Amino acid sequence: MLSLLQLSGRHLLSVRTVQCLNTARVYSAHMAANKRVAVILAGCGVYDGSEIHEASAVLVHLSRGGASVNMFAPNIDQMHVINHLKGEPSEEKRNVLVESARLARGNIQDLSKLGVKDHDAIIVPGGFGAAKNLCTWAVQGKDCSVNDQVKAALQAFHGEGKPIGLCCIAPVLAAKVFSGCEVTVGIENDDKYPNTTDTAAAINSLGCKHMSTGVGESHVDEKNKLVSTSAFMCDAPIHEIFDGIGSMVRAVLKLA
């Protein structure tokens, strides 16, 4: 029995060793590529800024993929400030760049300094800030305007054939900027995605194509190099949100 256990132990060790070596090779390959990714933030907090879990998931998956990251945000006032405990607007004013610095641990730059030549891809996490501060979708829907610096950044990356990743509500930015593109904000006519159907209809009305895609997946528009995932557009456990963002990040890095 002892010899059998020892044999099994050696076999298990060899399997684990191979798995570890394979994982190391994958990460080493990504590290060798050292993709440079810009991340645009929209404040700090789901109701008036970038969704914190989404932003963190993006950064974790980029780190795991061996990418170097620079974070940016527009130096503008937030549309408004929400008391996240009460879910109500407050009278105070906050700056998008200053608030985004909370998420970036202070390591963030004014969006005006973003250079497309210095990066291989760009990613925008979701949260209401993407629909309130980066554009006005939250109040104007499909008739919204996109912040000039955000629009210029997206157009610059698209013009260079560099991939763009978008989470949650952020794909509406692409729908406004790139006519005819394909994006996802979840699955239509599904109770787990309470806001997807109306948002998808608005996206389609802009001449784009909404692709119904599950929360753990991402959709790749190969022609435009756009990668989107529904994230918290779905009422799902956080690990499923995390997995979907991972799918998006991996696709972005593959296209970069």
PDB file of N, CA, C and O in Angstrom, residues 40-116:
ATOM      1  N   ILE A  40      -9.164  53.621 -19.675  1.00  0.00           N
ATOM      2  CA  ILE A  40      -9.843  54.887 -19.399  1.00  0.00           C
ATOM      3  C   ILE A  40     -10.842  54.690 -18.263  1.00  0.00           C
ATOM      4  O   ILE A  40     -11.734  53.839 -18.349  1.00  0.00           O
ATOM      5  N   LEU A  41     -10.683  55.469 -17.209  1.00  0.00           N
ATOM      6  CA  LEU A  41     -11.599  55.427 -16.074  1.00  0.00           C
ATOM      7  C   LEU A  41     -12.543  56.627 -16.110  1.00  0.00           C
ATOM      8  O   LEU A  41     -12.269  57.638 -16.774  1.00  0.00           O
ATOM      9  N   ALA A  42     -13.646  56.496 -15.374  1.00  0.00           N
ATOM     10  CA  ALA A  42     -14.693  57.517 -15.423  1.00  0.00           C
ATOM     11  C   ALA A  42     -15.109  57.981 -14.038  1.00  0.00           C
ATOM     12  O   ALA A  42     -16.243  58.409 -13.823  1.00  0.00           O
ATOM     13  N   GLY A  43     -14.195  57.893 -13.072  1.00  0.00           N
ATOM     14  CA  GLY A  43     -14.523  58.203 -11.693  1.00  0.00           C
ATOM     15  C   GLY A  43     -14.384  56.956 -10.848  1.00  0.00           C
ATOM     16  O   GLY A  43     -13.758  55.976 -11.252  1.00  0.00           O
ATOM     17  N   CYS A  44     -14.993  56.959  -9.654  1.00  0.00           N
ATOM     18  CA  CYS A  44     -14.842  55.832  -8.746  1.00  0.00           C
ATOM     19  C   CYS A  44     -16.170  55.537  -8.044  1.00  0.00           C
ATOM     20  O   CYS A  44     -16.574  56.261  -7.139  1.00  0.00           O
ATOM     21  N   GLY A  45     -16.827  54.475  -8.488  1.00  0.00           N
ATOM     22  CA  GLY A  45     -18.102  54.087  -7.884  1.00  0.00           C
ATOM     23  C   GLY A  45     -19.148  53.814  -8.942  1.00  0.00           C
ATOM     24  O   GLY A  45     -19.290  54.567  -9.905  1.00  0.00           O
ATOM     25  N   VAL A  46     -19.900  52.760  -8.762  1.00  0.00           N
ATOM     26  CA  VAL A  46     -20.804  52.281  -9.801  1.00  0.00           C
ATOM     27  C   VAL A  46     -21.832  53.319 -10.246  1.00  0.00           C
ATOM     28  O   VAL A  46     -22.154  53.409 -11.432  1.00  0.00           O
ATOM     29  N   TYR A  47     -22.357  54.125  -9.336  1.00  0.00           N
ATOM     30  CA  TYR A  47     -23.477  55.000  -9.678  1.00  0.00           C
ATOM     31  C   TYR A  47     -23.074  56.321 -10.319  1.00  0.00           C
ATOM     32  O   TYR A  47     -23.906  56.986 -10.930  1.00  0.00           O
ATOM     33  N   ASP A  48     -21.811  56.713 -10.161  1.00  0.00           N
ATOM     34  CA  ASP A  48     -21.393  57.983 -10.761  1.00  0.00           C
ATOM     35  C   ASP A  48     -19.986  57.938 -11.347  1.00  0.00           C
ATOM     36  O   ASP A  48     -19.450  58.963 -11.766  1.00  0.00           O
ATOM     37  N   GLY A  49     -19.384  56.753 -11.391  1.00  0.00           N
ATOM     38  CA  GLY A  49     -18.024  56.629 -11.911  1.00  0.00           C
ATOM     39  C   GLY A  49     -17.803  55.262 -12.527  1.00  0.00           C
ATOM     40  O   GLY A  49     -18.744  54.600 -12.967  1.00  0.00           O
ATOM     41  N   SER A  50     -16.557  54.817 -12.547  1.00  0.00           N
ATOM     42  CA  SER A  50     -16.251  53.468 -13.030  1.00  0.00           C
ATOM     43  C   SER A  50     -16.676  52.440 -11.987  1.00  0.00           C
ATOM     44  O   SER A  50     -16.531  52.663 -10.785  1.00  0.00           O
ATOM     45  N   GLU A  51     -17.204  51.311 -12.445  1.00  0.00           N
ATOM     46  CA  GLU A  51     -17.585  50.226 -11.540  1.00  0.00           C
ATOM     47  C   GLU A  51     -16.296  49.613 -10.995  1.00  0.00           C
ATOM     48  O   GLU A  51     -15.457  49.140 -11.752  1.00  0.00           O
ATOM     49  N   ILE A  52     -16.143  49.621  -9.683  1.00  0.00           N
ATOM     50  CA  ILE A  52     -14.867  49.263  -9.066  1.00  0.00           C
ATOM     51  C   ILE A  52     -14.477  47.811  -9.331  1.00  0.00           C
ATOM     52  O   ILE A  52     -13.314  47.517  -9.655  1.00  0.00           O
ATOM     53  N   HIS A  53     -15.418  46.891  -9.223  1.00  0.00           N
ATOM     54  CA  HIS A  53     -15.094  45.479  -9.458  1.00  0.00           C
ATOM     55  C   HIS A  53     -14.699  45.246 -10.914  1.00  0.00           C
ATOM     56  O   HIS A  53     -13.795  44.452 -11.203  1.00  0.00           O
ATOM     57  N   GLU A  54     -15.362  45.918 -11.831  1.00  0.00           N
ATOM     58  CA  GLU A  54     -15.014  45.771 -13.252  1.00  0.00           C
ATOM     59  C   GLU A  54     -13.615  46.318 -13.524  1.00  0.00           C
ATOM     60  O   GLU A  54     -12.809  45.683 -14.220  1.00  0.00           O
ATOM     61  N   ALA A  55     -13.333  47.501 -13.003  1.00  0.00           N
ATOM     62  CA  ALA A  55     -12.007  48.084 -13.211  1.00  0.00           C
ATOM     63  C   ALA A  55     -10.918  47.195 -12.624  1.00  0.00           C
ATOM     64  O   ALA A  55      -9.879  46.957 -13.251  1.00  0.00           O
ATOM     65  N   SER A  56     -11.172  46.668 -11.424  1.00  0.00           N
ATOM     66  CA  SER A  56     -10.189  45.782 -10.791  1.00  0.00           C
ATOM     67  C   SER A  56      -9.996  44.502 -11.592  1.00  0.00           C
ATOM     68  O   SER A  56      -8.867  44.029 -11.762  1.00  0.00           O
ATOM     69  N   ALA A  57     -11.109  43.932 -12.085  1.00  0.00           N
ATOM     70  CA  ALA A  57     -11.012  42.708 -12.887  1.00  0.00           C
ATOM     71  C   ALA A  57     -10.207  42.948 -14.152  1.00  0.00           C
ATOM     72  O   ALA A  57      -9.385  42.111 -14.552  1.00  0.00           O
ATOM     73  N   VAL A  58     -10.434  44.087 -14.797  1.00  0.00           N
ATOM     74  CA  VAL A  58      -9.658  44.430 -15.991  1.00  0.00           C
ATOM     75  C   VAL A  58      -8.167  44.457 -15.661  1.00  0.00           C
ATOM     76  O   VAL A  58      -7.337  43.872 -16.369  1.00  0.00           O
ATOM     77  N   LEU A  59      -7.815  45.104 -14.550  1.00  0.00           N
ATOM     78  CA  LEU A  59      -6.406  45.230 -14.179  1.00  0.00           C
ATOM     79  C   LEU A  59      -5.796  43.883 -13.797  1.00  0.00           C
ATOM     80  O   LEU A  59      -4.641  43.600 -14.137  1.00  0.00           O
ATOM     81  N   VAL A  60      -6.564  43.039 -13.100  1.00  0.00           N
ATOM     82  CA  VAL A  60      -6.060  41.714 -12.731  1.00  0.00           C
ATOM     83  C   VAL A  60      -5.779  40.883 -13.982  1.00  0.00           C
ATOM     84  O   VAL A  60      -4.712  40.262 -14.115  1.00  0.00           O
ATOM     85  N   HIS A  61      -6.720  40.862 -14.908  1.00  0.00           N
ATOM     86  CA  HIS A  61      -6.535  40.043 -16.112  1.00  0.00           C
ATOM     87  C   HIS A  61      -5.433  40.605 -17.012  1.00  0.00           C
ATOM     88  O   HIS A  61      -4.702  39.834 -17.651  1.00  0.00           O
ATOM     89  N   LEU A  62      -5.278  41.918 -17.055  1.00  0.00           N
ATOM     90  CA  LEU A  62      -4.171  42.495 -17.824  1.00  0.00           C
ATOM     91  C   LEU A  62      -2.832  42.118 -17.187  1.00  0.00           C
ATOM     92  O   LEU A  62      -1.877  41.786 -17.885  1.00  0.00           O
ATOM     93  N   SER A  63      -2.775  42.159 -15.855  1.00  0.00           N
ATOM     94  CA  SER A  63      -1.552  41.759 -15.157  1.00  0.00           C
ATOM     95  C   SER A  63      -1.237  40.294 -15.422  1.00  0.00           C
ATOM     96  O   SER A  63      -0.089  39.928 -15.692  1.00  0.00           O
ATOM     97  N   ARG A  64      -2.252  39.460 -15.339  1.00  0.00           N
ATOM     98  CA  ARG A  64      -2.072  38.030 -15.588  1.00  0.00           C
ATOM     99  C   ARG A  64      -1.611  37.772 -17.022  1.00  0.00           C
ATOM    100  O   ARG A  64      -0.855  36.835 -17.283  1.00  0.00           O
ATOM    101  N   GLY A  65      -2.051  38.620 -17.937  1.00  0.00           N
ATOM    102  CA  GLY A  65      -1.643  38.471 -19.336  1.00  0.00           C
ATOM    103  C   GLY A  65      -0.311  39.119 -19.654  1.00  0.00           C
ATOM    104  O   GLY A  65       0.116  39.116 -20.810  1.00  0.00           O
ATOM    105  N   GLY A  66       0.349  39.686 -18.645  1.00  0.00           N
ATOM    106  CA  GLY A  66       1.679  40.254 -18.863  1.00  0.00           C
ATOM    107  C   GLY A  66       1.688  41.618 -19.495  1.00  0.00           C
ATOM    108  O   GLY A  66       2.729  42.070 -19.989  1.00  0.00           O
ATOM    109  N   ALA A  67       0.550  42.306 -19.488  1.00  0.00           N
ATOM    110  CA  ALA A  67       0.493  43.622 -20.117  1.00  0.00           C
ATOM    111  C   ALA A  67       0.979  44.704 -19.169  1.00  0.00           C
ATOM    112  O   ALA A  67       0.834  44.598 -17.949  1.00  0.00           O
ATOM    113  N   SER A  68       1.543  45.755 -19.728  1.00  0.00           N
ATOM    114  CA  SER A  68       1.834  46.952 -18.951  1.00  0.00           C
ATOM    115  C   SER A  68       0.660  47.909 -19.143  1.00  0.00           C
ATOM    116  O   SER A  68       0.090  48.000 -20.225  1.00  0.00           O
ATOM    117  N   VAL A  69       0.284  48.609 -18.078  1.00  0.00           N
ATOM    118  CA  VAL A  69      -0.944  49.398 -18.089  1.00  0.00           C
ATOM    119  C   VAL A  69      -0.678  50.846 -17.723  1.00  0.00           C
ATOM    120  O   VAL A  69       0.074  51.139 -16.792  1.00  0.00           O
ATOM    121  N   ASN A  70      -1.308  51.742 -18.467  1.00  0.00           N
ATOM    122  CA  ASN A  70      -1.354  53.154 -18.104  1.00  0.00           C
ATOM    123  C   ASN A  70      -2.815  53.554 -17.994  1.00  0.00           C
ATOM    124  O   ASN A  70      -3.618  53.219 -18.870  1.00  0.00           O
ATOM    125  N   MET A  71      -3.160  54.250 -16.919  1.00  0.00           N
ATOM    126  CA  MET A  71      -4.550  54.647 -16.706  1.00  0.00           C
ATOM    127  C   MET A  71      -4.740  56.136 -16.946  1.00  0.00           C
ATOM    128  O   MET A  71      -3.866  56.950 -16.629  1.00  0.00           O
ATOM    129  N   PHE A  72      -5.911  56.455 -17.501  1.00  0.00           N
ATOM    130  CA  PHE A  72      -6.224  57.832 -17.874  1.00  0.00           C
ATOM    131  C   PHE A  72      -7.669  58.146 -17.500  1.00  0.00           C
ATOM    132  O   PHE A  72      -8.505  57.245 -17.382  1.00  0.00           O
ATOM    133  N   ALA A  73      -7.955  59.440 -17.339  1.00  0.00           N
ATOM    134  CA  ALA A  73      -9.330  59.894 -17.121  1.00  0.00           C
ATOM    135  C   ALA A  73      -9.428  61.345 -17.556  1.00  0.00           C
ATOM    136  O   ALA A  73      -8.449  62.098 -17.461  1.00  0.00           O
ATOM    137  N   PRO A  74     -10.591  61.757 -18.024  1.00  0.00           N
ATOM    138  CA  PRO A  74     -10.742  63.167 -18.399  1.00  0.00           C
ATOM    139  C   PRO A  74     -10.750  64.069 -17.171  1.00  0.00           C
ATOM    140  O   PRO A  74     -11.313  63.720 -16.133  1.00  0.00           O
ATOM    141  N   ASN A  75     -10.108  65.214 -17.283  1.00  0.00           N
ATOM    142  CA  ASN A  75     -10.031  66.174 -16.187  1.00  0.00           C
ATOM    143  C   ASN A  75     -11.251  67.098 -16.257  1.00  0.00           C
ATOM    144  O   ASN A  75     -11.159  68.260 -16.658  1.00  0.00           O
ATOM    145  N   ILE A  76     -12.406  66.553 -15.866  1.00  0.00           N
ATOM    146  CA  ILE A  76     -13.680  67.272 -15.944  1.00  0.00           C
ATOM    147  C   ILE A  76     -14.484  66.999 -14.669  1.00  0.00           C
ATOM    148  O   ILE A  76     -14.190  66.061 -13.931  1.00  0.00           O
ATOM    149  N   ASP A  77     -15.498  67.815 -14.443  1.00  0.00           N
ATOM    150  CA  ASP A  77     -16.404  67.544 -13.336  1.00  0.00           C
ATOM    151  C   ASP A  77     -17.299  66.354 -13.664  1.00  0.00           C
ATOM    152  O   ASP A  77     -17.679  66.153 -14.828  1.00  0.00           O
ATOM    153  N   GLN A  78     -17.644  65.560 -12.646  1.00  0.00           N
ATOM    154  CA  GLN A  78     -18.634  64.506 -12.838  1.00  0.00           C
ATOM    155  C   GLN A  78     -19.986  65.134 -13.164  1.00  0.00           C
ATOM    156  O   GLN A  78     -20.266  66.272 -12.782  1.00  0.00           O
ATOM    157  N   MET A  79     -20.841  64.370 -13.851  1.00  0.00           N
ATOM    158  CA  MET A  79     -22.186  64.856 -14.124  1.00  0.00           C
ATOM    159  C   MET A  79     -22.888  65.217 -12.824  1.00  0.00           C
ATOM    160  O   MET A  79     -23.534  66.252 -12.703  1.00  0.00           O
ATOM    161  N   HIS A  80     -22.765  64.336 -11.839  1.00  0.00           N
ATOM    162  CA  HIS A  80     -23.228  64.594 -10.476  1.00  0.00           C
ATOM    163  C   HIS A  80     -22.563  63.577  -9.555  1.00  0.00           C
ATOM    164  O   HIS A  80     -21.826  62.715 -10.011  1.00  0.00           O
ATOM    165  N   VAL A  81     -22.809  63.708  -8.267  1.00  0.00           N
ATOM    166  CA  VAL A  81     -22.241  62.805  -7.273  1.00  0.00           C
ATOM    167  C   VAL A  81     -23.377  62.065  -6.585  1.00  0.00           C
ATOM    168  O   VAL A  81     -24.381  62.664  -6.192  1.00  0.00           O
ATOM    169  N   ILE A  82     -23.226  60.741  -6.472  1.00  0.00           N
ATOM    170  CA  ILE A  82     -24.246  59.910  -5.836  1.00  0.00           C
ATOM    171  C   ILE A  82     -23.747  59.412  -4.479  1.00  0.00           C
ATOM    172  O   ILE A  82     -22.623  58.912  -4.365  1.00  0.00           O
ATOM    173  N   ASN A  83     -24.576  59.565  -3.469  1.00  0.00           N
ATOM    174  CA  ASN A  83     -24.318  58.942  -2.177  1.00  0.00           C
ATOM    175  C   ASN A  83     -24.594  57.451  -2.347  1.00  0.00           C
ATOM    176  O   ASN A  83     -25.744  57.038  -2.485  1.00  0.00           O
ATOM    177  N   HIS A  84     -23.544  56.651  -2.348  1.00  0.00           N
ATOM    178  CA  HIS A  84     -23.703  55.229  -2.662  1.00  0.00           C
ATOM    179  C   HIS A  84     -24.398  54.448  -1.544  1.00  0.00           C
ATOM    180  O   HIS A  84     -24.872  53.338  -1.784  1.00  0.00           O
ATOM    181  N   LEU A  85     -24.461  54.997  -0.350  1.00  0.00           N
ATOM    182  CA  LEU A  85     -25.187  54.336   0.729  1.00  0.00           C
ATOM    183  C   LEU A  85     -26.689  54.529   0.576  1.00  0.00           C
ATOM    184  O   LEU A  85     -27.469  53.588   0.729  1.00  0.00           O
ATOM    185  N   LYS A  86     -27.084  55.729   0.203  1.00  0.00           N
ATOM    186  CA  LYS A  86     -28.513  56.041   0.060  1.00  0.00           C
ATOM    187  C   LYS A  86     -29.019  55.904  -1.380  1.00  0.00           C
ATOM    188  O   LYS A  86     -30.221  55.833  -1.618  1.00  0.00           O
ATOM    189  N   GLY A  87     -28.085  55.903  -2.341  1.00  0.00           N
ATOM    190  CA  GLY A  87     -28.492  55.840  -3.742  1.00  0.00           C
ATOM    191  C   GLY A  87     -29.118  57.129  -4.226  1.00  0.00           C
ATOM    192  O   GLY A  87     -29.909  57.127  -5.172  1.00  0.00           O
ATOM    193  N   GLU A  88     -28.746  58.244  -3.595  1.00  0.00           N
ATOM    194  CA  GLU A  88     -29.337  59.534  -3.923  1.00  0.00           C
ATOM    195  C   GLU A  88     -28.251  60.536  -4.296  1.00  0.00           C
ATOM    196  O   GLU A  88     -27.133  60.472  -3.785  1.00  0.00           O
ATOM    197  N   PRO A  89     -28.593  61.504  -5.171  1.00  0.00           N
ATOM    198  CA  PRO A  89     -27.618  62.553  -5.503  1.00  0.00           C
ATOM    199  C   PRO A  89     -27.297  63.415  -4.288  1.00  0.00           C
ATOM    200  O   PRO A  89     -28.141  63.608  -3.408  1.00  0.00           O
ATOM    201  N   SER A  90     -26.073  63.916  -4.236  1.00  0.00           N
ATOM    202  CA  SER A  90     -25.674  64.853  -3.185  1.00  0.00           C
ATOM    203  C   SER A  90     -25.334  66.188  -3.844  1.00  0.00           C
ATOM    204  O   SER A  90     -25.229  66.282  -5.066  1.00  0.00           O
ATOM    205  N   GLU A  91     -25.138  67.204  -3.036  1.00  0.00           N
ATOM    206  CA  GLU A  91     -24.904  68.551  -3.569  1.00  0.00           C
ATOM    207  C   GLU A  91     -23.444  68.799  -3.935  1.00  0.00           C
ATOM    208  O   GLU A  91     -23.127  69.791  -4.584  1.00  0.00           O
ATOM    209  N   GLU A  92     -22.549  67.930  -3.504  1.00  0.00           N
ATOM    210  CA  GLU A  92     -21.126  68.176  -3.731  1.00  0.00           C
ATOM    211  C   GLU A  92     -20.732  67.985  -5.193  1.00  0.00           C
ATOM    212  O   GLU A  92     -21.470  67.392  -5.988  1.00  0.00           O
ATOM    213  N   LYS A  93     -19.563  68.493  -5.533  1.00  0.00           N
ATOM    214  CA  LYS A  93     -19.000  68.308  -6.871  1.00  0.00           C
ATOM    215  C   LYS A  93     -17.689  67.544  -6.756  1.00  0.00           C
ATOM    216  O   LYS A  93     -16.927  67.738  -5.806  1.00  0.00           O
ATOM    217  N   ARG A  94     -17.443  66.679  -7.728  1.00  0.00           N
ATOM    218  CA  ARG A  94     -16.191  65.926  -7.753  1.00  0.00           C
ATOM    219  C   ARG A  94     -15.636  65.907  -9.167  1.00  0.00           C
ATOM    220  O   ARG A  94     -16.379  65.987 -10.148  1.00  0.00           O
ATOM    221  N   ASN A  95     -14.319  65.746  -9.249  1.00  0.00           N
ATOM    222  CA  ASN A  95     -13.612  65.729 -10.527  1.00  0.00           C
ATOM    223  C   ASN A  95     -13.351  64.292 -10.964  1.00  0.00           C
ATOM    224  O   ASN A  95     -12.930  63.460 -10.154  1.00  0.00           O
ATOM    225  N   VAL A  96     -13.592  63.993 -12.222  1.00  0.00           N
ATOM    226  CA  VAL A  96     -13.458  62.623 -12.730  1.00  0.00           C
ATOM    227  C   VAL A  96     -12.024  62.117 -12.603  1.00  0.00           C
ATOM    228  O   VAL A  96     -11.791  60.979 -12.182  1.00  0.00           O
ATOM    229  N   LEU A  97     -11.054  62.937 -12.947  1.00  0.00           N
ATOM    230  CA  LEU A  97      -9.654  62.524 -12.854  1.00  0.00           C
ATOM    231  C   LEU A  97      -9.239  62.277 -11.400  1.00  0.00           C
ATOM    232  O   LEU A  97      -8.597  61.275 -11.083  1.00  0.00           O
ATOM    233  N   VAL A  98      -9.630  63.185 -10.517  1.00  0.00           N
ATOM    234  CA  VAL A  98      -9.281  63.053  -9.101  1.00  0.00           C
ATOM    235  C   VAL A  98      -9.924  61.809  -8.493  1.00  0.00           C
ATOM    236  O   VAL A  98      -9.276  61.053  -7.754  1.00  0.00           O
ATOM    237  N   GLU A  99     -11.178  61.559  -8.813  1.00  0.00           N
ATOM    238  CA  GLU A  99     -11.859  60.384  -8.280  1.00  0.00           C
ATOM    239  C   GLU A  99     -11.288  59.091  -8.872  1.00  0.00           C
ATOM    240  O   GLU A  99     -11.150  58.085  -8.182  1.00  0.00           O
ATOM    241  N   SER A 100     -10.941  59.115 -10.156  1.00  0.00           N
ATOM    242  CA  SER A 100     -10.353  57.932 -10.799  1.00  0.00           C
ATOM    243  C   SER A 100      -9.016  57.576 -10.178  1.00  0.00           C
ATOM    244  O   SER A 100      -8.613  56.407 -10.165  1.00  0.00           O
ATOM    245  N   ALA A 101      -8.326  58.585  -9.657  1.00  0.00           N
ATOM    246  CA  ALA A 101      -7.035  58.341  -9.012  1.00  0.00           C
ATOM    247  C   ALA A 101      -7.169  57.410  -7.808  1.00  0.00           C
ATOM    248  O   ALA A 101      -6.211  56.736  -7.420  1.00  0.00           O
ATOM    249  N   ARG A 102      -8.359  57.353  -7.200  1.00  0.00           N
ATOM    250  CA  ARG A 102      -8.588  56.412  -6.102  1.00  0.00           C
ATOM    251  C   ARG A 102      -8.416  54.977  -6.608  1.00  0.00           C
ATOM    252  O   ARG A 102      -7.787  54.148  -5.951  1.00  0.00           O
ATOM    253  N   LEU A 103      -9.001  54.688  -7.756  1.00  0.00           N
ATOM    254  CA  LEU A 103      -8.904  53.350  -8.337  1.00  0.00           C
ATOM    255  C   LEU A 103      -7.488  53.053  -8.814  1.00  0.00           C
ATOM    256  O   LEU A 103      -7.029  51.920  -8.742  1.00  0.00           O
ATOM    257  N   ALA A 104      -6.822  54.073  -9.320  1.00  0.00           N
ATOM    258  CA  ALA A 104      -5.493  53.894  -9.908  1.00  0.00           C
ATOM    259  C   ALA A 104      -4.379  53.989  -8.870  1.00  0.00           C
ATOM    260  O   ALA A 104      -3.208  53.931  -9.223  1.00  0.00           O
ATOM    261  N   ARG A 105      -4.760  54.101  -7.588  1.00  0.00           N
ATOM    262  CA  ARG A 105      -3.775  54.264  -6.511  1.00  0.00           C
ATOM    263  C   ARG A 105      -2.858  55.453  -6.788  1.00  0.00           C
ATOM    264  O   ARG A 105      -1.664  55.438  -6.493  1.00  0.00           O
ATOM    265  N   GLY A 106      -3.444  56.483  -7.408  1.00  0.00           N
ATOM    266  CA  GLY A 106      -2.711  57.712  -7.695  1.00  0.00           C
ATOM    267  C   GLY A 106      -1.941  57.706  -8.993  1.00  0.00           C
ATOM    268  O   GLY A 106      -1.507  58.769  -9.468  1.00  0.00           O
ATOM    269  N   ASN A 107      -1.769  56.540  -9.597  1.00  0.00           N
ATOM    270  CA  ASN A 107      -0.953  56.425 -10.803  1.00  0.00           C
ATOM    271  C   ASN A 107      -1.838  56.569 -12.041  1.00  0.00           C
ATOM    272  O   ASN A 107      -2.194  55.598 -12.694  1.00  0.00           O
ATOM    273  N   ILE A 108      -2.203  57.809 -12.346  1.00  0.00           N
ATOM    274  CA  ILE A 108      -3.126  58.072 -13.446  1.00  0.00           C
ATOM    275  C   ILE A 108      -2.754  59.395 -14.107  1.00  0.00           C
ATOM    276  O   ILE A 108      -2.125  60.255 -13.484  1.00  0.00           O
ATOM    277  N   GLN A 109      -3.143  59.527 -15.376  1.00  0.00           N
ATOM    278  CA  GLN A 109      -2.818  60.728 -16.133  1.00  0.00           C
ATOM    279  C   GLN A 109      -4.077  61.342 -16.732  1.00  0.00           C
ATOM    280  O   GLN A 109      -5.085  60.667 -16.949  1.00  0.00           O
ATOM    281  N   ASP A 110      -3.976  62.616 -17.016  1.00  0.00           N
ATOM    282  CA  ASP A 110      -5.034  63.326 -17.732  1.00  0.00           C
ATOM    283  C   ASP A 110      -5.214  62.667 -19.103  1.00  0.00           C
ATOM    284  O   ASP A 110      -4.232  62.368 -19.792  1.00  0.00           O
ATOM    285  N   LEU A 111      -6.451  62.446 -19.488  1.00  0.00           N
ATOM    286  CA  LEU A 111      -6.732  61.780 -20.767  1.00  0.00           C
ATOM    287  C   LEU A 111      -6.140  62.536 -21.952  1.00  0.00           C
ATOM    288  O   LEU A 111      -5.827  61.932 -22.986  1.00  0.00           O
ATOM    289  N   SER A 112      -5.950  63.839 -21.805  1.00  0.00           N
ATOM    290  CA  SER A 112      -5.368  64.634 -22.891  1.00  0.00           C
ATOM    291  C   SER A 112      -3.942  64.190 -23.219  1.00  0.00           C
ATOM    292  O   SER A 112      -3.424  64.504 -24.296  1.00  0.00           O
ATOM    293  N   LYS A 113      -3.306  63.457 -22.303  1.00  0.00           N
ATOM    294  CA  LYS A 113      -1.925  63.010 -22.508  1.00  0.00           C
ATOM    295  C   LYS A 113      -1.832  61.611 -23.109  1.00  0.00           C
ATOM    296  O   LYS A 113      -0.721  61.102 -23.329  1.00  0.00           O
ATOM    297  N   LEU A 114      -2.965  60.995 -23.375  1.00  0.00           N
ATOM    298  CA  LEU A 114      -2.948  59.641 -23.938  1.00  0.00           C
ATOM    299  C   LEU A 114      -2.437  59.662 -25.375  1.00  0.00           C
ATOM    300  O   LEU A 114      -2.975  60.378 -26.233  1.00  0.00           O
ATOM    301  N   GLY A 115      -1.390  58.871 -25.633  1.00  0.00           N
ATOM    302  CA  GLY A 115      -0.844  58.774 -26.980  1.00  0.00           C
ATOM    303  C   GLY A 115      -1.088  57.397 -27.574  1.00  0.00           C
ATOM    304  O   GLY A 115      -0.660  56.395 -26.995  1.00  0.00           O
ATOM    305  N   VAL A 116      -1.759  57.339 -28.701  1.00  0.00           N
ATOM    306  CA  VAL A 116      -2.085  56.050 -29.315  1.00  0.00           C
ATOM    307  C   VAL A 116      -0.815  55.309 -29.729  1.00  0.00           C
ATOM    308  O   VAL A 116      -0.759  54.073 -29.694  1.00  0.00           O
TER     309      VAL A 116
END
